[in-house]
PDB file of C-alpha atoms in Angstrom:
ATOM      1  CA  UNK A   1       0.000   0.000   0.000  1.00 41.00           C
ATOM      2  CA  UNK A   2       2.921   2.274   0.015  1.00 45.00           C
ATOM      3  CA  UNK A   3       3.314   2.481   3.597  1.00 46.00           C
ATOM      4  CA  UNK A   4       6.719   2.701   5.660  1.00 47.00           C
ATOM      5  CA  UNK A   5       6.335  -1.224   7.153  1.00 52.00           C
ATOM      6  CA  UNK A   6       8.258  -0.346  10.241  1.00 77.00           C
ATOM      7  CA  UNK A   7       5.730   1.934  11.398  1.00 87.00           C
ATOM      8  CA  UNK A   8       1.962   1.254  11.028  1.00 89.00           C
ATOM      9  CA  UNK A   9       0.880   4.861  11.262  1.00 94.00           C
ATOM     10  CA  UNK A  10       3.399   6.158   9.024  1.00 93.00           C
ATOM     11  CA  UNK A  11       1.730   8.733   6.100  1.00 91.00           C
ATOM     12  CA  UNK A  12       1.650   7.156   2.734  1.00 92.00           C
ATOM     13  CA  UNK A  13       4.600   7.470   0.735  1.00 91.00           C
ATOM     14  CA  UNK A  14       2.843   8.709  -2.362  1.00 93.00           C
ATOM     15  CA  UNK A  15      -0.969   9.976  -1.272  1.00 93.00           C
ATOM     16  CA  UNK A  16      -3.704  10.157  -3.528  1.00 96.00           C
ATOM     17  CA  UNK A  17      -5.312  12.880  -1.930  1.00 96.00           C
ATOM     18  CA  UNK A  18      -4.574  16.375  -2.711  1.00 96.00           C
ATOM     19  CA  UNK A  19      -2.550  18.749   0.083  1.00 94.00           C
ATOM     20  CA  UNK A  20      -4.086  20.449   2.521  1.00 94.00           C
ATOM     21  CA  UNK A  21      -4.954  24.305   0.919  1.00 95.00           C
ATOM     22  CA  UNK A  22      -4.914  25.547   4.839  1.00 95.00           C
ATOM     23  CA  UNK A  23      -3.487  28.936   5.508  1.00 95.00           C
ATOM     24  CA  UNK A  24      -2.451  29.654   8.415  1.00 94.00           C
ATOM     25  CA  UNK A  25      -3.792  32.650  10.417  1.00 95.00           C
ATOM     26  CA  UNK A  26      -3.004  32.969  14.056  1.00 92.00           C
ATOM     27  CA  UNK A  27      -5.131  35.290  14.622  1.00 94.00           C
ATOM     28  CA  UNK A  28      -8.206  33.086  13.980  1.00 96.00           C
ATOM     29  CA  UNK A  29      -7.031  29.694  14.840  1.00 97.00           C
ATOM     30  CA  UNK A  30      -7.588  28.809  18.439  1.00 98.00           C
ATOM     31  CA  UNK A  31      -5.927  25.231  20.109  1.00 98.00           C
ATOM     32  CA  UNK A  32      -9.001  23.377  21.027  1.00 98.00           C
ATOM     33  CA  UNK A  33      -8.035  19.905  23.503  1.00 98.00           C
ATOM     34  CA  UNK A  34     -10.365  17.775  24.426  1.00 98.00           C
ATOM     35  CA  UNK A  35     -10.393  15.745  27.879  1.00 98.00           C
ATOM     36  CA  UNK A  36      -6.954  16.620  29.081  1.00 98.00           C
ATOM     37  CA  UNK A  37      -7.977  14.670  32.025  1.00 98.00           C
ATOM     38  CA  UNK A  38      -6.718  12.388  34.555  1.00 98.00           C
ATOM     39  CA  UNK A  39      -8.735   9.401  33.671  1.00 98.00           C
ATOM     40  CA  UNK A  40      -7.658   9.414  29.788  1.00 97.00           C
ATOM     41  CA  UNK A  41      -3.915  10.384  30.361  1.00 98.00           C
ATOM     42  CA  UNK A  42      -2.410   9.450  33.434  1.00 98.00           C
ATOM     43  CA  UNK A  43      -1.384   5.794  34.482  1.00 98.00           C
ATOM     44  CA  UNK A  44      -3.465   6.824  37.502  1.00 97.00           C
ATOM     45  CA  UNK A  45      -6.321   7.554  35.994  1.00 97.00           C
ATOM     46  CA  UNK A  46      -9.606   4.711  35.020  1.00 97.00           C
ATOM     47  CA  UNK A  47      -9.290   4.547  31.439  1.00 97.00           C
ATOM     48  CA  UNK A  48      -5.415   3.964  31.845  1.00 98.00           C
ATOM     49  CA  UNK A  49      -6.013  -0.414  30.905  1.00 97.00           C
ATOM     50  CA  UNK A  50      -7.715   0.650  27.836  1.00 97.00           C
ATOM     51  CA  UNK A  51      -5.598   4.381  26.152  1.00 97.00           C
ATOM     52  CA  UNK A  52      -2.448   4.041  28.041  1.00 98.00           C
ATOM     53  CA  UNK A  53      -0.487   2.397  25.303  1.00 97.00           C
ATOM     54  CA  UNK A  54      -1.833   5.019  22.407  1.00 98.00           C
ATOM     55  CA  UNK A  55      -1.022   7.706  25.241  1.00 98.00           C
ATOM     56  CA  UNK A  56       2.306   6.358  25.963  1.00 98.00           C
ATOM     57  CA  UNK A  57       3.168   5.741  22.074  1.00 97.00           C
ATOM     58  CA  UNK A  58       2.277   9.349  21.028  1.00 97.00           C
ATOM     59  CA  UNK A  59       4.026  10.610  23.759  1.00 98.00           C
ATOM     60  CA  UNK A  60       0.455  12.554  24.239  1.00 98.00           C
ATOM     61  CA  UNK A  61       1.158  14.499  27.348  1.00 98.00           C
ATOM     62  CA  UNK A  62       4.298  15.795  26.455  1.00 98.00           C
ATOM     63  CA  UNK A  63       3.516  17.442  22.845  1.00 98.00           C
ATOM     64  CA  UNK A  64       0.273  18.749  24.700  1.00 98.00           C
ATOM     65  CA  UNK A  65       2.124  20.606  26.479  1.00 98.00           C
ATOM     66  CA  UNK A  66       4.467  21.901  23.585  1.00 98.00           C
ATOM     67  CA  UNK A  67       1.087  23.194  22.157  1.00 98.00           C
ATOM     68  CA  UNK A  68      -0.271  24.825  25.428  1.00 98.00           C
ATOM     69  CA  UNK A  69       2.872  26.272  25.347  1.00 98.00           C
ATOM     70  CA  UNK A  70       3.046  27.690  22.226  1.00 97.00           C
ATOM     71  CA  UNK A  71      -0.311  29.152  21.824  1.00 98.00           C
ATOM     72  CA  UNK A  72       0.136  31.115  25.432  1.00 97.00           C
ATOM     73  CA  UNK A  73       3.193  32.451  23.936  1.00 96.00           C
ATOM     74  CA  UNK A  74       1.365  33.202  20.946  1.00 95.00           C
ATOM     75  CA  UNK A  75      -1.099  35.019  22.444  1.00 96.00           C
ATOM     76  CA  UNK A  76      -3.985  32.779  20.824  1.00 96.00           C
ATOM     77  CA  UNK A  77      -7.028  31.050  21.565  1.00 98.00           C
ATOM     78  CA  UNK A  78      -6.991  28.290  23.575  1.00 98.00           C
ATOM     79  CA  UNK A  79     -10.029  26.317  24.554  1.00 98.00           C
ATOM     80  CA  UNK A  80     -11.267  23.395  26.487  1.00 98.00           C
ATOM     81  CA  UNK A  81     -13.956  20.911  25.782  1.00 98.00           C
ATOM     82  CA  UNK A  82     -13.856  18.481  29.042  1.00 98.00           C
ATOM     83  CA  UNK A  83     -16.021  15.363  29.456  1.00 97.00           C
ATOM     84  CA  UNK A  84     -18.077  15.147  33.005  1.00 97.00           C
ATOM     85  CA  UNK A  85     -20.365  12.557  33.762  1.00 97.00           C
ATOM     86  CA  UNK A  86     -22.773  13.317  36.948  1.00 97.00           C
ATOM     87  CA  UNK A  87     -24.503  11.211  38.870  1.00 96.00           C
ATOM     88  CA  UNK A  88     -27.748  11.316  36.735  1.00 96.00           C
ATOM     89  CA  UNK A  89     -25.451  10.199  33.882  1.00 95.00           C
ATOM     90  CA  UNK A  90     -25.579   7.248  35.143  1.00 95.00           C
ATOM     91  CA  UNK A  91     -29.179   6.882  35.336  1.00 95.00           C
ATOM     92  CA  UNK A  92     -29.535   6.452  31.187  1.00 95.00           C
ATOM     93  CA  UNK A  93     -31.572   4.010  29.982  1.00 96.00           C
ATOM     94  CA  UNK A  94     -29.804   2.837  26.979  1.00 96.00           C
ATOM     95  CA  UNK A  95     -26.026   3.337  25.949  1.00 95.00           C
ATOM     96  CA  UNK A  96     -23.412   2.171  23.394  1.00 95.00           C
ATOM     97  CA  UNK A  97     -20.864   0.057  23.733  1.00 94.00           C
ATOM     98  CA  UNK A  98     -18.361   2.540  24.673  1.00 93.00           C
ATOM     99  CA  UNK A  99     -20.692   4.424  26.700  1.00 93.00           C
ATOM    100  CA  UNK A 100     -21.535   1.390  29.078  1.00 94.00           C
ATOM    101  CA  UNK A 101     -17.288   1.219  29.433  1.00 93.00           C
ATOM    102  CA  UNK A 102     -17.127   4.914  30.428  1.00 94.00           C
ATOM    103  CA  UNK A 103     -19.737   4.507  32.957  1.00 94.00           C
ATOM    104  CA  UNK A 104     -18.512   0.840  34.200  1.00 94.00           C
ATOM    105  CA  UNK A 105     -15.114   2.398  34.809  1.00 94.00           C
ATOM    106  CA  UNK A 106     -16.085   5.586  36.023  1.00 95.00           C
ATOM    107  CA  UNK A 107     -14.310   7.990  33.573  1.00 95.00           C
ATOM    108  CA  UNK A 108     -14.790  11.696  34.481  1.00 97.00           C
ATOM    109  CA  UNK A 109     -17.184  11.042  37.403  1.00 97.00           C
ATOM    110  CA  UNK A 110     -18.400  13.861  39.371  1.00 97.00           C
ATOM    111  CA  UNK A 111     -20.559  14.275  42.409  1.00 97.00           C
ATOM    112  CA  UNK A 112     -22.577  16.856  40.681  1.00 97.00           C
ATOM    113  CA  UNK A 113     -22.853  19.560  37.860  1.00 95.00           C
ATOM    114  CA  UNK A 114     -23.272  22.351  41.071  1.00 96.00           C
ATOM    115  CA  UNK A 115     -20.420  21.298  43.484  1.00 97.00           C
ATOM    116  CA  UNK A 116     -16.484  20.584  42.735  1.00 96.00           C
ATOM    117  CA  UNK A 117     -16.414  18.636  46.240  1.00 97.00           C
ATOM    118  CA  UNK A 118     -13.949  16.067  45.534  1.00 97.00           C
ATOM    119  CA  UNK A 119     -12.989  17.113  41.785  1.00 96.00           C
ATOM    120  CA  UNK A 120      -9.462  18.102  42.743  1.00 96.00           C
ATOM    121  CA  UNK A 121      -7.087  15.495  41.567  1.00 96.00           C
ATOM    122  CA  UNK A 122      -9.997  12.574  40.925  1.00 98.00           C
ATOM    123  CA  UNK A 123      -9.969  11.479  37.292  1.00 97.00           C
ATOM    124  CA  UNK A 124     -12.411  13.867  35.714  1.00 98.00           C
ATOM    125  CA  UNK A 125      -9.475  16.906  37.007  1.00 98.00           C
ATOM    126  CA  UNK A 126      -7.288  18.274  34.350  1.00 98.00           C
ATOM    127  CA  UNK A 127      -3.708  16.739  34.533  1.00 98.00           C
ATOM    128  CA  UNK A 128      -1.334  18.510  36.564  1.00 98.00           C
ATOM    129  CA  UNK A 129       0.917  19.748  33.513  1.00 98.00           C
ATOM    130  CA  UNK A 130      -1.878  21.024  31.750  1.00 98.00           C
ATOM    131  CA  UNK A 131      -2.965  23.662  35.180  1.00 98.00           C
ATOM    132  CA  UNK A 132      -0.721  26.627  34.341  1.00 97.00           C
ATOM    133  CA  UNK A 133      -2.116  26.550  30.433  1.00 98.00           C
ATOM    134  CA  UNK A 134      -5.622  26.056  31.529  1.00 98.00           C
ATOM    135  CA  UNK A 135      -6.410  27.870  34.837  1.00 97.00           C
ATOM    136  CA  UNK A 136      -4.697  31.113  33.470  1.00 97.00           C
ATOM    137  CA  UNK A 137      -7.966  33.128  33.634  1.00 97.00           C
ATOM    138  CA  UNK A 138      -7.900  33.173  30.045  1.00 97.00           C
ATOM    139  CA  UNK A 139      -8.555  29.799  28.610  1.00 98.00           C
ATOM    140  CA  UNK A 140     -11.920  29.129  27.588  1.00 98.00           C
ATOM    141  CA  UNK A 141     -13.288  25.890  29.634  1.00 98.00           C
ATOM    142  CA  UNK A 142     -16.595  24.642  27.778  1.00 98.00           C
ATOM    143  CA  UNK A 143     -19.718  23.151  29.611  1.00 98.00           C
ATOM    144  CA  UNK A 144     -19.060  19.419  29.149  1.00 98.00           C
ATOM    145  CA  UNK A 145     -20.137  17.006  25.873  1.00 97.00           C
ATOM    146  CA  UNK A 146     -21.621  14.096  26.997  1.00 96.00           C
ATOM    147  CA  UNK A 147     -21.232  11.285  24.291  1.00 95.00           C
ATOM    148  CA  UNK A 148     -18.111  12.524  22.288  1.00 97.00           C
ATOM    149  CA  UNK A 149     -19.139  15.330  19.890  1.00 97.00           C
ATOM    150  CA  UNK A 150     -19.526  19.167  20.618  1.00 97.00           C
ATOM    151  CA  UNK A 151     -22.852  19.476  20.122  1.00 97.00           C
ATOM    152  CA  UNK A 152     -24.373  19.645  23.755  1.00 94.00           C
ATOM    153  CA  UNK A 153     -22.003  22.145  24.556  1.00 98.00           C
ATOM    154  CA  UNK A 154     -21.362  25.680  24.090  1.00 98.00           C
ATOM    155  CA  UNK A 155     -17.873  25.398  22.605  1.00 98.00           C
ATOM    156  CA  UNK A 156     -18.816  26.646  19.171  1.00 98.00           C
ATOM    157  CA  UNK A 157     -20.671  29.502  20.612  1.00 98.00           C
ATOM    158  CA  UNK A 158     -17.383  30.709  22.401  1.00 98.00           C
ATOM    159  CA  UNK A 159     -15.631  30.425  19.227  1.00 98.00           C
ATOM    160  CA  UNK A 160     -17.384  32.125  17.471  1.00 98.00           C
ATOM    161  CA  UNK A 161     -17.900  34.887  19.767  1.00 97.00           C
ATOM    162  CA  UNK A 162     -13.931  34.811  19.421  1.00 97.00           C
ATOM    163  CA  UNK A 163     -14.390  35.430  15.562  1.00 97.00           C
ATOM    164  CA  UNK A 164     -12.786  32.097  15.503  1.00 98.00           C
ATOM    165  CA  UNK A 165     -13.257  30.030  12.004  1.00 98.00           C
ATOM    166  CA  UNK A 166      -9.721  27.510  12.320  1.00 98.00           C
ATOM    167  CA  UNK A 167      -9.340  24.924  14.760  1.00 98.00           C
ATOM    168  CA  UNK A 168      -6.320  23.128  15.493  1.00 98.00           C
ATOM    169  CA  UNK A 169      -7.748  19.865  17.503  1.00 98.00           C
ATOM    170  CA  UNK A 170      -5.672  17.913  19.885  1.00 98.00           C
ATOM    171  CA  UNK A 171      -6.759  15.571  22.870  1.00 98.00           C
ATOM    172  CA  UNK A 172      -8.548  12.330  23.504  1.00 98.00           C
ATOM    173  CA  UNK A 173      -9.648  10.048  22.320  1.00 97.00           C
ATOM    174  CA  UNK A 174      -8.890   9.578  18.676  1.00 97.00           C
ATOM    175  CA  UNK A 175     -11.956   7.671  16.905  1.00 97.00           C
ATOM    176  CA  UNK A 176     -14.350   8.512  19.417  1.00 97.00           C
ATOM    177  CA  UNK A 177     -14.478  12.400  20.886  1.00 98.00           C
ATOM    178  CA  UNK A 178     -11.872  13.847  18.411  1.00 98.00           C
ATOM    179  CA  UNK A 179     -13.315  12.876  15.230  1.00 98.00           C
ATOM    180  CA  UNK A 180     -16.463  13.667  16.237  1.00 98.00           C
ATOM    181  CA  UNK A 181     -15.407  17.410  17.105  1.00 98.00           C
ATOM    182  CA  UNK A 182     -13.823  16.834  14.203  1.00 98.00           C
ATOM    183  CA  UNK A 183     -17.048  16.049  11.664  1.00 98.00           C
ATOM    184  CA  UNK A 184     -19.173  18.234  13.866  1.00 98.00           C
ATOM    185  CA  UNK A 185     -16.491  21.537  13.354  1.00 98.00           C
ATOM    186  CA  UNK A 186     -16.568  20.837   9.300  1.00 98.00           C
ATOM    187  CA  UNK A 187     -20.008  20.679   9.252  1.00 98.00           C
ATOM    188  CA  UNK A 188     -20.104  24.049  10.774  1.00 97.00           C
ATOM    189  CA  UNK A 189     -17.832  25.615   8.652  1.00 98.00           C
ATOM    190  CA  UNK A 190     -14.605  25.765  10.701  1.00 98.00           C
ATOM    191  CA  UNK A 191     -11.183  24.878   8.894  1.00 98.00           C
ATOM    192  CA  UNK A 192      -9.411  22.255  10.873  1.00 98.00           C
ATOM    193  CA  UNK A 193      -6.148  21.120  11.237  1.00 98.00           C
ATOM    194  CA  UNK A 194      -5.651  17.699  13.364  1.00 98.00           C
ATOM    195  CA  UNK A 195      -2.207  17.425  15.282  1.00 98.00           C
ATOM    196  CA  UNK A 196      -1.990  13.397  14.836  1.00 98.00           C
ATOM    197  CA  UNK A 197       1.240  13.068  17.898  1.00 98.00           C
ATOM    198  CA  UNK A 198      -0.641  15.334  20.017  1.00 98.00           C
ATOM    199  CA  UNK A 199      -4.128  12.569  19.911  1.00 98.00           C
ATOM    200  CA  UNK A 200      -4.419   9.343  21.239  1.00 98.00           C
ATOM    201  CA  UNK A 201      -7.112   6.586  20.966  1.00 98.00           C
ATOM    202  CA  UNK A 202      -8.106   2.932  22.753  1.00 97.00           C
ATOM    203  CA  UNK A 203      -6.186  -0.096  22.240  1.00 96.00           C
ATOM    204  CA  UNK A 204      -8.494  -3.671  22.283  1.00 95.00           C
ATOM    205  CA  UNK A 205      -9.179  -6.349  20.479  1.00 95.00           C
ATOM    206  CA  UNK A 206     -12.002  -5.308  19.037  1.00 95.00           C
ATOM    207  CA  UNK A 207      -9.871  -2.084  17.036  1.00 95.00           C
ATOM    208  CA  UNK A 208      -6.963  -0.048  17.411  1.00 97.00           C
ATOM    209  CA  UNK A 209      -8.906   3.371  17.508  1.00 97.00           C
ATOM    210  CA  UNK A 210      -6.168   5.986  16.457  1.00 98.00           C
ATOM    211  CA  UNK A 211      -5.161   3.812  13.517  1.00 97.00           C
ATOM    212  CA  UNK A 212      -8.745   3.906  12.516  1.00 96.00           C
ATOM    213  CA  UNK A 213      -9.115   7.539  13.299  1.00 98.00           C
ATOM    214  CA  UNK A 214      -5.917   8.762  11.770  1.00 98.00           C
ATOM    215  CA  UNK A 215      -7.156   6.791   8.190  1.00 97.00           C
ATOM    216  CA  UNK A 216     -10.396   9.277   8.360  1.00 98.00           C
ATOM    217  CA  UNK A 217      -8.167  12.549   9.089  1.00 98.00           C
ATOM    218  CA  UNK A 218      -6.447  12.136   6.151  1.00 97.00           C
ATOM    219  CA  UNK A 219      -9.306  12.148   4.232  1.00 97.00           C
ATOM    220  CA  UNK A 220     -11.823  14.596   5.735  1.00 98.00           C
ATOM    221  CA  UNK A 221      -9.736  17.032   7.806  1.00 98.00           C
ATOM    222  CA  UNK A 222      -7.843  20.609   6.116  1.00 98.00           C
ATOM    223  CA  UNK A 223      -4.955  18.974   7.386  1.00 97.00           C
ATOM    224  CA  UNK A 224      -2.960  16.858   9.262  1.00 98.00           C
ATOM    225  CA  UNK A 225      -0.121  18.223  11.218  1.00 97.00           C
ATOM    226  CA  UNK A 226       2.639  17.065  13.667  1.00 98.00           C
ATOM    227  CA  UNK A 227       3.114  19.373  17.106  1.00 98.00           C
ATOM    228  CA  UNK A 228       6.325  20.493  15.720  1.00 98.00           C
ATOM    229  CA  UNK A 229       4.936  21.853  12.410  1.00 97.00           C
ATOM    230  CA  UNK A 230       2.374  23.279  14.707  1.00 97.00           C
ATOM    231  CA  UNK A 231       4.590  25.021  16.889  1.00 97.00           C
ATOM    232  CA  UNK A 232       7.165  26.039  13.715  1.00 96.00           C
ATOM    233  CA  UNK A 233       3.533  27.688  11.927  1.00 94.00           C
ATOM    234  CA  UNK A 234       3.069  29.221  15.314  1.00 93.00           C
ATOM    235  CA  UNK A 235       6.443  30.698  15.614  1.00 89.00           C
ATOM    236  CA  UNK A 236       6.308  31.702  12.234  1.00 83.00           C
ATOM    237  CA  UNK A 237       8.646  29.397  10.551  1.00 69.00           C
TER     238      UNK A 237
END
């Protein structure tokens, strides 16, 4: 197929597909992450058995934090769309499979939409690396999605308010909340650039999710983008 063998994510050696026509304007281009949480990217956290090896092999948290980094310095957008599950989550009557996992595990569990008692360091926190970039009084933190697209939340709305129109989308998990903000952004009319080191995705037998996902950003995203491209664009190199 024209792939590098040694490396089954590696881009194709001759694509079919046209390059990516974005153009880069920092000025409306935010960083948008989704879950930077404890329970997707820390060893510590409930979803660990099932992303840590995608995490671990896209060495997630660290280019995260290159891109934090670099949009602070920047002086762009940066926004948040987290994942919180409260206790009448967990009253649903019917779910998907990867729903039902979420909710067997726990993932992002809070005591309730109205008080943060015991949010600080549990799983649904943001990781400790990620605090600075985030809690800066100038990130925007979205009200939380709830399956894995944008659409119950108001993270558009902020963006737009922002005169926002590019995206560059980072953050967990590959084939399930990330291409869904993905579809969801392009369907809107955003431009959107995925950062494929700066994603990871779940690792079972049934599918290896960010090989799936990273097929279907290829095709349907403005482009596809490592952290240090990002950060070079950024830096305006």
């Amino acid at each position: 197929m024209g792939y590098a063998a040694e490396d089954p994510y590696a881009d194709p050696v001759k694509p079919a597909l046209p390059a990516s026509t974005f153009e880069w304007d920092s000025s409306r281009t935010a960083l948008v992450v989704i879950d930077p949480q404890i329970d997707f990217m820390s060893k510590d956290g409930a979803g660990w058995a099932v992303f840590g090896q995608s995490v671990t092999e896209q060495k997630l948290v660290p280019h995260l934090s290159q891109l934090f980094k670099a949009f602070k310095q920047a002086g762009a957008t940066v926004a948040i769309s987290p994942h919180y599950y409260y206790p009448h989550d967990h009253k649903w009557e019917f779910e998907a499979p990867a729903e039902s996992v979420q909710h067997k595990l726990g993932l992002f569990d809070r005591k309730g939409a109205l008080t943060l008692d015991g949010f600080r360091n549990s799983g649904a926190d943001f990781m400790q690396e990620f605090k600075p970039f985030i809690e800066d009084g100038k990130t925007i933190v979205a009200s939380p999605h709830k399956l894995y697209g944008p659409q119950s939340n108001d993270l558009m709305l902020q963006l737009r308010k922002q005169r926002i129109d590019k995206i560059v989308l980072a953050g967990m998990a590959s084939n399930l909340c990330v291409e869904s903000h993905l579809r969801e952004f392009l369907e809107r009319g955003f431009e959107v650039i995925v950062v494929r080191d700066a994603i990871a995705g779940p690792k079972l037998p049934d599918g290896d999710g960010y090989g799936s996902a990273l097929v279907n950003f290829r095709y349907i995203a403005n482009g596809v983008m490592t952290t240090e491209q990002v950060v070079k664009k950024l830096e305006g190199r």
